[in-house]
Short mmCIF file of N, CA and C in Angstrom, two decimals:
data_model
loop_
_atom_site.label_atom_id
_atom_site.label_comp_id
_atom_site.label_asym_id
_atom_site.label_seq_id
_atom_site.Cartn_x
_atom_site.Cartn_y
_atom_site.Cartn_z
N UNK M 75 73.31 55.72 -18.00
CA UNK M 75 72.14 55.02 -17.53
C UNK M 75 71.59 55.76 -16.31
N UNK M 76 70.30 55.90 -16.22
CA UNK M 76 69.67 56.62 -15.12
C UNK M 76 69.77 55.82 -13.83
N UNK M 77 69.98 56.55 -12.74
CA UNK M 77 70.08 55.93 -11.43
C UNK M 77 68.69 55.56 -10.94
N UNK M 78 68.54 54.38 -10.39
CA UNK M 78 67.24 53.99 -9.84
C UNK M 78 67.33 54.00 -8.32
N UNK M 79 66.17 54.10 -7.69
CA UNK M 79 66.14 54.11 -6.24
C UNK M 79 65.39 55.32 -5.73
N UNK M 80 65.41 55.53 -4.42
CA UNK M 80 64.67 56.64 -3.83
C UNK M 80 65.23 58.00 -4.24
N UNK M 81 64.38 58.98 -4.25
CA UNK M 81 64.78 60.35 -4.59
C UNK M 81 64.53 61.24 -3.37
N UNK M 82 65.57 61.51 -2.55
CA UNK M 82 65.40 62.28 -1.32
C UNK M 82 64.81 63.66 -1.53
N UNK M 83 65.04 64.27 -2.70
CA UNK M 83 64.53 65.62 -2.95
C UNK M 83 63.01 65.65 -2.99
N UNK M 84 62.39 64.53 -3.30
CA UNK M 84 60.93 64.46 -3.36
C UNK M 84 60.31 64.06 -2.03
N UNK M 85 61.12 63.56 -1.11
CA UNK M 85 60.59 63.06 0.16
C UNK M 85 59.98 64.16 1.02
N UNK M 86 60.67 65.29 1.22
CA UNK M 86 60.16 66.35 2.09
C UNK M 86 58.82 66.90 1.61
N UNK M 87 58.66 67.28 0.32
CA UNK M 87 57.35 67.77 -0.11
C UNK M 87 56.25 66.72 0.06
N UNK M 88 56.59 65.45 -0.18
CA UNK M 88 55.60 64.39 -0.02
C UNK M 88 55.17 64.26 1.44
N UNK M 89 56.14 64.30 2.36
CA UNK M 89 55.82 64.22 3.79
C UNK M 89 54.99 65.43 4.21
N UNK M 90 55.38 66.63 3.75
CA UNK M 90 54.64 67.84 4.11
C UNK M 90 53.20 67.77 3.60
N UNK M 91 53.01 67.31 2.37
CA UNK M 91 51.66 67.19 1.82
C UNK M 91 50.85 66.19 2.62
N UNK M 92 51.45 65.06 2.96
CA UNK M 92 50.76 64.04 3.73
C UNK M 92 50.32 64.57 5.09
N UNK M 93 51.22 65.27 5.78
CA UNK M 93 50.89 65.83 7.09
C UNK M 93 49.76 66.84 6.97
N UNK M 94 49.85 67.73 5.98
CA UNK M 94 48.83 68.76 5.81
C UNK M 94 47.48 68.13 5.50
N UNK M 95 47.44 67.16 4.60
CA UNK M 95 46.18 66.51 4.25
C UNK M 95 45.62 65.73 5.43
N UNK M 96 46.49 65.08 6.19
CA UNK M 96 46.02 64.35 7.37
C UNK M 96 45.43 65.30 8.39
N UNK M 97 46.09 66.43 8.60
CA UNK M 97 45.57 67.42 9.54
C UNK M 97 44.23 67.96 9.05
N UNK M 98 44.13 68.23 7.76
CA UNK M 98 42.91 68.82 7.21
C UNK M 98 41.73 67.87 7.27
N UNK M 99 41.98 66.57 7.29
CA UNK M 99 40.88 65.62 7.21
C UNK M 99 40.41 65.07 8.55
N UNK M 100 41.19 65.18 9.60
CA UNK M 100 40.84 64.47 10.83
C UNK M 100 40.51 65.34 12.03
N UNK M 101 40.90 66.58 12.07
CA UNK M 101 40.71 67.39 13.26
C UNK M 101 40.08 68.71 12.91
N UNK M 102 39.50 69.35 13.93
CA UNK M 102 38.97 70.69 13.70
C UNK M 102 40.14 71.65 13.54
N UNK M 103 39.91 72.77 12.86
CA UNK M 103 40.97 73.75 12.64
C UNK M 103 41.51 74.27 13.97
N UNK M 104 40.62 74.46 14.93
CA UNK M 104 41.05 74.98 16.22
C UNK M 104 42.04 74.02 16.88
N UNK M 105 41.72 72.71 16.83
CA UNK M 105 42.58 71.71 17.46
C UNK M 105 43.94 71.60 16.79
N UNK M 106 44.02 71.86 15.49
CA UNK M 106 45.30 71.68 14.82
C UNK M 106 46.01 72.99 14.53
N UNK M 107 45.68 74.06 15.23
CA UNK M 107 46.33 75.35 15.00
C UNK M 107 47.74 75.32 15.59
N UNK M 108 48.51 74.39 15.13
CA UNK M 108 49.87 74.11 15.58
C UNK M 108 50.80 75.30 15.35
N UNK M 109 50.60 76.00 14.24
CA UNK M 109 51.51 77.09 13.87
C UNK M 109 51.56 78.16 14.95
N UNK M 110 50.43 78.48 15.58
CA UNK M 110 50.42 79.52 16.61
C UNK M 110 51.03 79.03 17.92
N UNK M 111 50.83 77.76 18.23
CA UNK M 111 51.38 77.22 19.47
C UNK M 111 52.88 77.00 19.42
N UNK M 112 53.43 76.74 18.22
CA UNK M 112 54.84 76.37 18.14
C UNK M 112 55.73 77.33 17.37
N UNK M 113 55.17 78.30 16.64
CA UNK M 113 56.02 79.12 15.78
C UNK M 113 55.78 80.62 15.85
N UNK M 114 54.77 81.09 16.55
CA UNK M 114 54.47 82.52 16.57
C UNK M 114 55.02 83.18 17.83
N UNK M 115 55.67 84.31 17.67
CA UNK M 115 56.13 85.10 18.81
C UNK M 115 56.28 86.55 18.37
N UNK M 116 55.19 87.30 18.47
CA UNK M 116 55.22 88.71 18.06
C UNK M 116 55.84 89.60 19.13
N UNK M 117 55.89 89.12 20.38
CA UNK M 117 56.44 89.94 21.47
C UNK M 117 57.95 90.07 21.38
N UNK M 118 58.57 89.33 20.50
CA UNK M 118 60.02 89.32 20.34
C UNK M 118 60.54 90.72 20.08
N UNK M 119 61.64 91.05 20.73
CA UNK M 119 62.31 92.33 20.50
C UNK M 119 63.63 92.06 19.82
N UNK M 120 63.95 92.86 18.82
CA UNK M 120 65.21 92.68 18.10
C UNK M 120 66.37 92.91 19.06
N UNK M 121 67.22 91.92 19.19
CA UNK M 121 68.38 92.03 20.07
C UNK M 121 69.41 90.99 19.65
N UNK M 122 70.51 90.94 20.35
CA UNK M 122 71.56 89.99 20.03
C UNK M 122 71.54 88.77 20.95
N UNK M 123 70.43 88.55 21.66
CA UNK M 123 70.35 87.44 22.61
C UNK M 123 69.50 86.31 22.03
N UNK M 124 69.79 85.92 20.81
CA UNK M 124 68.99 84.91 20.12
C UNK M 124 69.07 83.55 20.79
N UNK M 125 70.20 83.20 21.35
CA UNK M 125 70.34 81.90 21.99
C UNK M 125 69.49 81.81 23.25
N UNK M 126 69.49 82.84 24.08
CA UNK M 126 68.65 82.86 25.28
C UNK M 126 67.19 82.80 24.88
N UNK M 127 66.85 83.55 23.83
CA UNK M 127 65.47 83.58 23.33
C UNK M 127 65.02 82.17 22.95
N UNK M 128 65.82 81.46 22.17
CA UNK M 128 65.44 80.12 21.72
C UNK M 128 65.25 79.16 22.89
N UNK M 129 66.16 79.18 23.84
CA UNK M 129 66.04 78.28 24.98
C UNK M 129 64.78 78.56 25.78
N UNK M 130 64.47 79.84 25.98
CA UNK M 130 63.27 80.21 26.73
C UNK M 130 62.00 79.81 25.98
N UNK M 131 61.90 80.13 24.68
CA UNK M 131 60.69 79.86 23.90
C UNK M 131 60.46 78.36 23.69
N UNK M 132 61.52 77.60 23.45
CA UNK M 132 61.35 76.16 23.22
C UNK M 132 60.84 75.47 24.48
N UNK M 133 61.29 75.90 25.64
CA UNK M 133 60.78 75.32 26.89
C UNK M 133 59.34 75.74 27.11
N UNK M 134 59.03 77.02 26.86
CA UNK M 134 57.66 77.50 27.07
C UNK M 134 56.68 76.76 26.17
N UNK M 135 57.08 76.44 24.95
CA UNK M 135 56.19 75.77 24.00
C UNK M 135 56.23 74.25 24.14
N UNK M 136 56.95 73.76 25.14
CA UNK M 136 57.09 72.32 25.42
C UNK M 136 57.60 71.53 24.22
N UNK M 137 58.54 72.10 23.49
CA UNK M 137 59.18 71.38 22.39
C UNK M 137 60.70 71.43 22.56
N UNK M 138 61.16 71.59 23.80
CA UNK M 138 62.60 71.65 24.07
C UNK M 138 63.22 70.31 23.70
N UNK M 139 64.32 70.35 22.98
CA UNK M 139 64.98 69.14 22.50
C UNK M 139 64.72 68.91 21.02
N UNK M 140 63.73 69.62 20.45
CA UNK M 140 63.48 69.55 19.01
C UNK M 140 64.73 70.12 18.35
N UNK M 141 65.29 69.44 17.32
CA UNK M 141 66.56 69.88 16.74
C UNK M 141 66.55 71.31 16.22
N UNK M 142 65.53 71.71 15.47
CA UNK M 142 65.49 73.06 14.90
C UNK M 142 64.05 73.56 14.89
N UNK M 143 63.85 74.82 15.23
CA UNK M 143 62.52 75.44 15.18
C UNK M 143 62.69 76.89 14.76
N UNK M 144 61.78 77.39 13.93
CA UNK M 144 61.82 78.79 13.51
C UNK M 144 60.64 79.53 14.09
N UNK M 145 60.91 80.68 14.71
CA UNK M 145 59.86 81.55 15.23
C UNK M 145 59.71 82.72 14.27
N UNK M 146 58.49 83.01 13.85
CA UNK M 146 58.22 84.13 12.94
C UNK M 146 57.81 85.33 13.79
N UNK M 147 58.45 86.47 13.56
CA UNK M 147 58.22 87.67 14.35
C UNK M 147 57.33 88.64 13.58
N UNK M 148 56.06 88.31 13.46
CA UNK M 148 55.10 89.15 12.75
C UNK M 148 53.72 88.86 13.31
N UNK M 149 52.78 89.81 13.16
CA UNK M 149 51.41 89.55 13.63
C UNK M 149 50.79 88.39 12.86
N UNK M 150 49.95 87.60 13.53
CA UNK M 150 49.35 86.43 12.91
C UNK M 150 48.48 86.77 11.70
N UNK M 151 47.93 87.97 11.66
CA UNK M 151 47.10 88.32 10.51
C UNK M 151 47.91 88.31 9.22
N UNK M 152 49.23 88.49 9.32
CA UNK M 152 50.08 88.41 8.13
C UNK M 152 50.13 86.98 7.60
N UNK M 153 50.20 85.99 8.49
CA UNK M 153 50.19 84.60 8.05
C UNK M 153 48.84 84.24 7.46
N UNK M 154 47.77 84.68 8.10
CA UNK M 154 46.44 84.39 7.58
C UNK M 154 46.28 84.93 6.17
N UNK M 155 46.89 86.07 5.90
CA UNK M 155 46.78 86.73 4.60
C UNK M 155 47.37 85.86 3.49
N UNK M 156 48.40 85.07 3.79
CA UNK M 156 49.02 84.19 2.80
C UNK M 156 48.01 83.16 2.30
N UNK M 157 47.22 82.60 3.23
CA UNK M 157 46.24 81.57 2.87
C UNK M 157 45.08 82.13 2.05
N UNK M 158 44.93 83.43 2.01
CA UNK M 158 43.82 84.04 1.28
C UNK M 158 44.24 84.60 -0.08
N UNK M 159 45.32 84.10 -0.66
CA UNK M 159 45.68 84.48 -2.01
C UNK M 159 46.89 85.38 -2.15
N UNK M 160 47.54 85.76 -1.06
CA UNK M 160 48.71 86.63 -1.16
C UNK M 160 50.00 85.86 -0.93
N UNK M 161 50.08 84.67 -1.48
CA UNK M 161 51.28 83.85 -1.40
C UNK M 161 51.68 83.39 -2.79
N UNK M 162 52.88 82.88 -2.91
CA UNK M 162 53.39 82.41 -4.20
C UNK M 162 53.41 80.88 -4.19
N UNK M 163 52.76 80.23 -5.17
CA UNK M 163 52.72 78.76 -5.18
C UNK M 163 54.11 78.14 -5.32
N UNK M 164 54.31 77.06 -4.56
CA UNK M 164 55.52 76.26 -4.66
C UNK M 164 55.03 74.84 -4.91
N UNK M 165 55.27 74.30 -6.11
CA UNK M 165 54.80 72.94 -6.38
C UNK M 165 55.37 71.96 -5.38
N UNK M 166 54.67 70.92 -4.96
CA UNK M 166 53.38 70.56 -5.49
C UNK M 166 52.21 71.29 -4.83
N UNK M 167 52.30 71.68 -3.55
CA UNK M 167 51.13 72.27 -2.91
C UNK M 167 51.49 73.20 -1.76
N UNK M 168 52.51 74.01 -1.90
CA UNK M 168 52.91 74.93 -0.84
C UNK M 168 52.72 76.36 -1.29
N UNK M 169 52.67 77.29 -0.33
CA UNK M 169 52.60 78.73 -0.61
C UNK M 169 53.74 79.42 0.11
N UNK M 170 54.41 80.35 -0.57
CA UNK M 170 55.48 81.14 0.04
C UNK M 170 55.01 82.58 0.10
N UNK M 171 55.32 83.26 1.21
CA UNK M 171 54.92 84.65 1.37
C UNK M 171 55.59 85.51 0.30
N UNK M 172 54.96 86.64 -0.03
CA UNK M 172 55.53 87.53 -1.04
C UNK M 172 56.33 88.65 -0.40
N UNK M 173 56.31 88.76 0.92
CA UNK M 173 57.15 89.75 1.59
C UNK M 173 58.01 89.07 2.65
N UNK M 174 59.09 89.74 3.04
CA UNK M 174 60.01 89.18 4.03
C UNK M 174 59.55 89.51 5.44
N UNK M 175 59.78 88.58 6.37
CA UNK M 175 59.45 88.76 7.78
C UNK M 175 60.66 88.42 8.62
N UNK M 176 60.81 89.12 9.75
CA UNK M 176 61.88 88.79 10.69
C UNK M 176 61.57 87.43 11.30
N UNK M 177 62.61 86.63 11.49
CA UNK M 177 62.43 85.31 12.08
C UNK M 177 63.70 84.94 12.83
N UNK M 178 63.58 84.06 13.81
CA UNK M 178 64.73 83.55 14.53
C UNK M 178 64.70 82.04 14.45
N UNK M 179 65.79 81.43 14.01
CA UNK M 179 65.90 79.98 13.96
C UNK M 179 66.72 79.54 15.15
N UNK M 180 66.17 78.65 15.96
CA UNK M 180 66.85 78.16 17.16
C UNK M 180 67.41 76.77 16.89
N UNK M 181 68.71 76.63 17.09
CA UNK M 181 69.34 75.32 17.02
C UNK M 181 69.77 74.96 18.45
N UNK M 182 69.62 73.72 18.81
CA UNK M 182 69.80 73.30 20.19
C UNK M 182 71.27 73.30 20.60
N UNK M 183 71.80 74.48 21.01
CA UNK M 183 73.14 74.53 21.60
C UNK M 183 73.53 75.89 22.14
N UNK M 184 72.69 76.91 22.08
CA UNK M 184 73.07 78.21 22.63
C UNK M 184 71.93 78.82 23.43
N UNK M 185 72.22 79.88 24.16
CA UNK M 185 71.33 80.47 25.14
C UNK M 185 69.98 80.94 24.64
N UNK M 186 69.91 81.74 23.58
CA UNK M 186 68.64 82.28 23.07
C UNK M 186 67.66 81.17 22.78
N UNK M 187 68.13 80.16 22.04
CA UNK M 187 67.28 79.03 21.70
C UNK M 187 66.85 78.26 22.93
N UNK M 188 67.77 78.06 23.88
CA UNK M 188 67.44 77.29 25.07
C UNK M 188 66.31 77.95 25.85
N UNK M 189 66.39 79.27 26.02
CA UNK M 189 65.37 79.98 26.78
C UNK M 189 64.01 79.88 26.11
N UNK M 190 63.94 80.13 24.79
CA UNK M 190 62.66 80.09 24.08
C UNK M 190 62.07 78.69 24.05
N UNK M 191 62.89 77.69 23.81
CA UNK M 191 62.39 76.32 23.73
C UNK M 191 61.88 75.86 25.10
N UNK M 192 62.55 76.26 26.18
CA UNK M 192 62.09 75.90 27.52
C UNK M 192 60.79 76.61 27.84
N UNK M 193 60.69 77.90 27.49
CA UNK M 193 59.49 78.69 27.76
C UNK M 193 58.27 78.10 27.07
N UNK M 194 58.44 77.57 25.86
CA UNK M 194 57.33 77.01 25.09
C UNK M 194 57.06 75.55 25.44
N UNK M 195 57.89 74.96 26.30
CA UNK M 195 57.69 73.57 26.69
C UNK M 195 58.07 72.59 25.58
N UNK M 196 58.93 73.01 24.67
CA UNK M 196 59.34 72.15 23.56
C UNK M 196 60.85 71.96 23.57
N UNK M 197 61.47 72.07 24.75
CA UNK M 197 62.91 71.93 24.88
C UNK M 197 63.33 70.53 24.46
N UNK M 198 64.35 70.42 23.66
CA UNK M 198 64.84 69.13 23.18
C UNK M 198 64.43 68.85 21.74
N UNK M 199 63.48 69.60 21.20
CA UNK M 199 63.08 69.46 19.80
C UNK M 199 64.25 69.96 18.96
N UNK M 200 64.64 69.24 17.92
CA UNK M 200 65.85 69.55 17.16
C UNK M 200 65.76 70.86 16.38
N UNK M 201 64.68 71.12 15.64
CA UNK M 201 64.55 72.35 14.85
C UNK M 201 63.15 72.92 15.01
N UNK M 202 63.06 74.17 15.45
CA UNK M 202 61.77 74.82 15.63
C UNK M 202 61.86 76.27 15.20
N UNK M 203 61.00 76.71 14.26
CA UNK M 203 60.97 78.13 13.88
C UNK M 203 59.93 78.89 14.71
N UNK M 204 60.22 80.14 15.06
CA UNK M 204 59.27 81.00 15.75
C UNK M 204 59.01 82.22 14.88
N UNK M 205 57.74 82.60 14.75
CA UNK M 205 57.32 83.74 13.93
C UNK M 205 57.06 84.91 14.87
N UNK M 206 57.63 86.08 14.57
CA UNK M 206 57.53 87.22 15.47
C UNK M 206 56.61 88.32 14.95
N UNK M 207 55.34 88.00 14.79
CA UNK M 207 54.33 88.99 14.39
C UNK M 207 53.04 88.63 15.12
N UNK M 208 52.10 89.58 15.27
CA UNK M 208 50.82 89.25 15.90
C UNK M 208 50.05 88.19 15.11
N UNK M 209 49.27 87.37 15.80
CA UNK M 209 48.52 86.27 15.19
C UNK M 209 47.65 86.72 14.01
N UNK M 210 46.95 87.85 14.08
CA UNK M 210 46.12 88.25 12.93
C UNK M 210 46.92 88.43 11.64
N UNK M 211 48.18 88.83 11.73
CA UNK M 211 49.01 88.99 10.53
C UNK M 211 49.31 87.63 9.92
N UNK M 212 49.58 86.63 10.75
CA UNK M 212 49.82 85.28 10.25
C UNK M 212 48.54 84.73 9.62
N UNK M 213 47.40 85.00 10.24
CA UNK M 213 46.12 84.54 9.70
C UNK M 213 45.88 85.09 8.29
N UNK M 214 46.39 86.29 8.01
CA UNK M 214 46.19 86.89 6.69
C UNK M 214 46.87 86.11 5.57
N UNK M 215 47.84 85.27 5.90
CA UNK M 215 48.47 84.43 4.88
C UNK M 215 47.41 83.53 4.25
N UNK M 216 46.43 83.12 5.04
CA UNK M 216 45.34 82.27 4.55
C UNK M 216 44.24 83.09 3.87
N UNK M 217 44.25 84.41 3.99
CA UNK M 217 43.20 85.28 3.45
C UNK M 217 43.77 86.36 2.55
N UNK M 218 44.48 86.03 1.51
CA UNK M 218 44.97 87.02 0.57
C UNK M 218 46.43 87.38 0.73
N UNK M 219 47.05 87.03 1.86
CA UNK M 219 48.46 87.33 2.08
C UNK M 219 49.34 86.18 1.64
N UNK M 220 48.71 85.18 1.02
CA UNK M 220 49.45 84.02 0.53
C UNK M 220 48.85 83.53 -0.76
N UNK M 221 49.61 82.73 -1.47
CA UNK M 221 49.15 82.17 -2.74
C UNK M 221 48.90 80.69 -2.53
N UNK M 222 47.65 80.22 -2.77
CA UNK M 222 47.35 78.80 -2.58
C UNK M 222 48.11 77.93 -3.58
N UNK M 223 48.49 76.76 -3.12
CA UNK M 223 49.17 75.82 -4.01
C UNK M 223 48.22 74.64 -4.21
N UNK M 224 48.28 73.64 -3.32
CA UNK M 224 47.39 72.48 -3.38
C UNK M 224 47.20 71.96 -1.97
N UNK M 225 46.06 71.39 -1.68
CA UNK M 225 45.85 70.73 -0.40
C UNK M 225 45.88 71.66 0.80
N UNK M 226 45.50 72.93 0.62
CA UNK M 226 45.45 73.86 1.73
C UNK M 226 46.76 74.54 2.06
N UNK M 227 47.80 74.34 1.27
CA UNK M 227 49.08 74.98 1.52
C UNK M 227 49.16 76.32 0.81
N UNK M 228 49.76 77.31 1.50
CA UNK M 228 49.90 78.66 0.96
C UNK M 228 51.31 79.18 1.21
N UNK M 229 51.85 79.90 0.24
CA UNK M 229 53.14 80.57 0.39
C UNK M 229 52.85 82.05 0.60
N UNK M 230 53.44 82.64 1.62
CA UNK M 230 53.21 84.05 1.90
C UNK M 230 53.80 84.93 0.82
N UNK M 231 53.17 86.06 0.59
CA UNK M 231 53.70 87.05 -0.34
C UNK M 231 54.71 87.93 0.40
N UNK M 232 54.53 88.05 1.69
CA UNK M 232 55.38 88.91 2.52
C UNK M 232 56.50 88.10 3.17
N UNK M 233 57.53 88.80 3.56
CA UNK M 233 58.65 88.21 4.30
C UNK M 233 58.39 88.47 5.79
N UNK M 234 58.55 87.43 6.61
CA UNK M 234 58.28 87.52 8.05
C UNK M 234 59.58 87.53 8.85
N UNK M 235 59.58 88.25 10.00
CA UNK M 235 60.72 88.13 10.92
C UNK M 235 60.57 86.80 11.65
N UNK M 236 61.60 85.96 11.63
CA UNK M 236 61.53 84.67 12.31
C UNK M 236 62.82 84.41 13.08
N UNK M 237 62.75 83.44 13.98
CA UNK M 237 63.91 82.96 14.71
C UNK M 237 63.92 81.45 14.55
N UNK M 238 65.01 80.87 14.06
CA UNK M 238 65.10 79.43 13.96
C UNK M 238 65.96 78.92 15.10
N UNK M 239 65.41 77.99 15.88
CA UNK M 239 66.10 77.41 17.03
C UNK M 239 66.57 76.00 16.65
N UNK M 240 67.89 75.76 16.72
CA UNK M 240 68.44 74.45 16.37
C UNK M 240 69.05 73.82 17.64
N UNK M 241 68.64 72.58 17.92
CA UNK M 241 69.04 71.85 19.13
C UNK M 241 70.35 71.10 18.94
N UNK M 242 71.24 71.16 19.94
CA UNK M 242 72.50 70.44 19.93
C UNK M 242 72.46 69.44 21.09
N UNK M 243 72.08 68.17 20.82
CA UNK M 243 71.90 67.17 21.88
C UNK M 243 73.09 66.98 22.82
N UNK M 244 74.35 66.97 22.33
CA UNK M 244 75.46 66.72 23.26
C UNK M 244 75.54 67.72 24.41
N UNK M 245 75.18 68.97 24.16
CA UNK M 245 75.26 69.96 25.23
C UNK M 245 73.88 70.41 25.72
N UNK M 246 72.82 69.82 25.17
CA UNK M 246 71.44 70.10 25.59
C UNK M 246 71.13 71.60 25.59
N UNK M 247 71.42 72.26 24.49
CA UNK M 247 71.16 73.70 24.38
C UNK M 247 70.82 74.07 22.94
N UNK M 248 70.18 75.24 22.75
CA UNK M 248 69.79 75.72 21.43
C UNK M 248 70.65 76.87 20.95
N UNK M 249 70.76 76.98 19.61
CA UNK M 249 71.38 78.13 18.97
C UNK M 249 70.28 78.85 18.22
N UNK M 250 70.14 80.14 18.43
CA UNK M 250 69.11 80.93 17.74
C UNK M 250 69.68 81.69 16.56
N UNK M 251 68.98 81.63 15.43
CA UNK M 251 69.41 82.34 14.22
C UNK M 251 68.28 83.25 13.76
N UNK M 252 68.48 84.59 13.80
CA UNK M 252 67.44 85.50 13.31
C UNK M 252 67.42 85.50 11.79
N UNK M 253 66.22 85.53 11.21
CA UNK M 253 66.07 85.51 9.77
C UNK M 253 64.87 86.34 9.35
N UNK M 254 64.83 86.71 8.08
CA UNK M 254 63.65 87.30 7.45
C UNK M 254 63.37 86.42 6.25
N UNK M 255 62.16 85.86 6.19
CA UNK M 255 61.88 84.90 5.13
C UNK M 255 60.40 84.83 4.80
N UNK M 256 60.10 84.37 3.57
CA UNK M 256 58.74 84.05 3.19
C UNK M 256 58.45 82.69 3.80
N UNK M 257 57.20 82.45 4.18
CA UNK M 257 56.87 81.21 4.84
C UNK M 257 55.83 80.43 4.05
N UNK M 258 55.78 79.12 4.28
CA UNK M 258 54.79 78.24 3.67
C UNK M 258 54.00 77.62 4.80
N UNK M 259 52.66 77.76 4.73
CA UNK M 259 51.81 77.24 5.79
C UNK M 259 50.66 76.43 5.22
N UNK M 260 50.12 75.54 6.04
CA UNK M 260 48.93 74.78 5.70
C UNK M 260 47.75 75.53 6.31
N UNK M 261 46.71 75.80 5.51
CA UNK M 261 45.54 76.54 5.98
C UNK M 261 44.32 75.63 6.06
N UNK M 262 43.46 75.89 7.03
CA UNK M 262 42.20 75.18 7.16
C UNK M 262 41.13 76.21 7.45
N UNK M 263 40.10 76.26 6.62
CA UNK M 263 39.01 77.22 6.78
C UNK M 263 39.55 78.64 6.90
N UNK M 264 40.59 78.94 6.11
CA UNK M 264 41.14 80.28 6.07
C UNK M 264 42.10 80.63 7.18
N UNK M 265 42.50 79.67 8.01
CA UNK M 265 43.43 79.94 9.10
C UNK M 265 44.64 79.03 9.02
N UNK M 266 45.84 79.54 9.38
CA UNK M 266 47.04 78.71 9.35
C UNK M 266 47.02 77.67 10.46
N UNK M 267 47.37 76.43 10.12
CA UNK M 267 47.39 75.36 11.12
C UNK M 267 48.75 74.68 11.23
N UNK M 268 49.63 74.86 10.23
CA UNK M 268 50.93 74.20 10.26
C UNK M 268 51.94 75.02 9.48
N UNK M 269 53.09 75.30 10.08
CA UNK M 269 54.19 75.98 9.39
C UNK M 269 55.02 74.90 8.70
N UNK M 270 55.06 74.95 7.37
CA UNK M 270 55.75 73.93 6.59
C UNK M 270 57.17 74.37 6.26
N UNK M 271 57.37 75.63 5.97
CA UNK M 271 58.70 76.09 5.62
C UNK M 271 58.78 77.58 5.55
#
């Protein structure tokens, strides 16, 4: 007999679609360009100090304490390119990049993450990704560097360098994890406004 009840696997895409559609319908693209304020960091230099990086960036972006955040280490024009048709569709309405990018994921418990999260003014946010490429490269995800899915979401064709910062509340610090990954963003008028995955 089939199990009845909620299906957690469908919850995340539904929430992401709802957020993207809400953003697309209520605010100007400039006002909701969240992806650049919270996830882009092209100035990042490849090193082994990911924990310090995360703590600094999360504070600077004022999202310190967020459990996890990923920073993408690529120019923003690469993200914009995903929204313009150079991304791979992910049902129901997301786009994944077709190339890999360096990224750092900050989790809240080590030095790199703590520094980045504090620098960005987002210290305490549990999970925050940072993208390490110039803004025009990220913008390209919306202009041919990504594949449109539905509702303004695009998957990049390229892989981006990112840093994911994960927050550890008991010790009030971030752990940074460097990654290279395709990204999914919400685009408005050809520009990325929200990093979905």
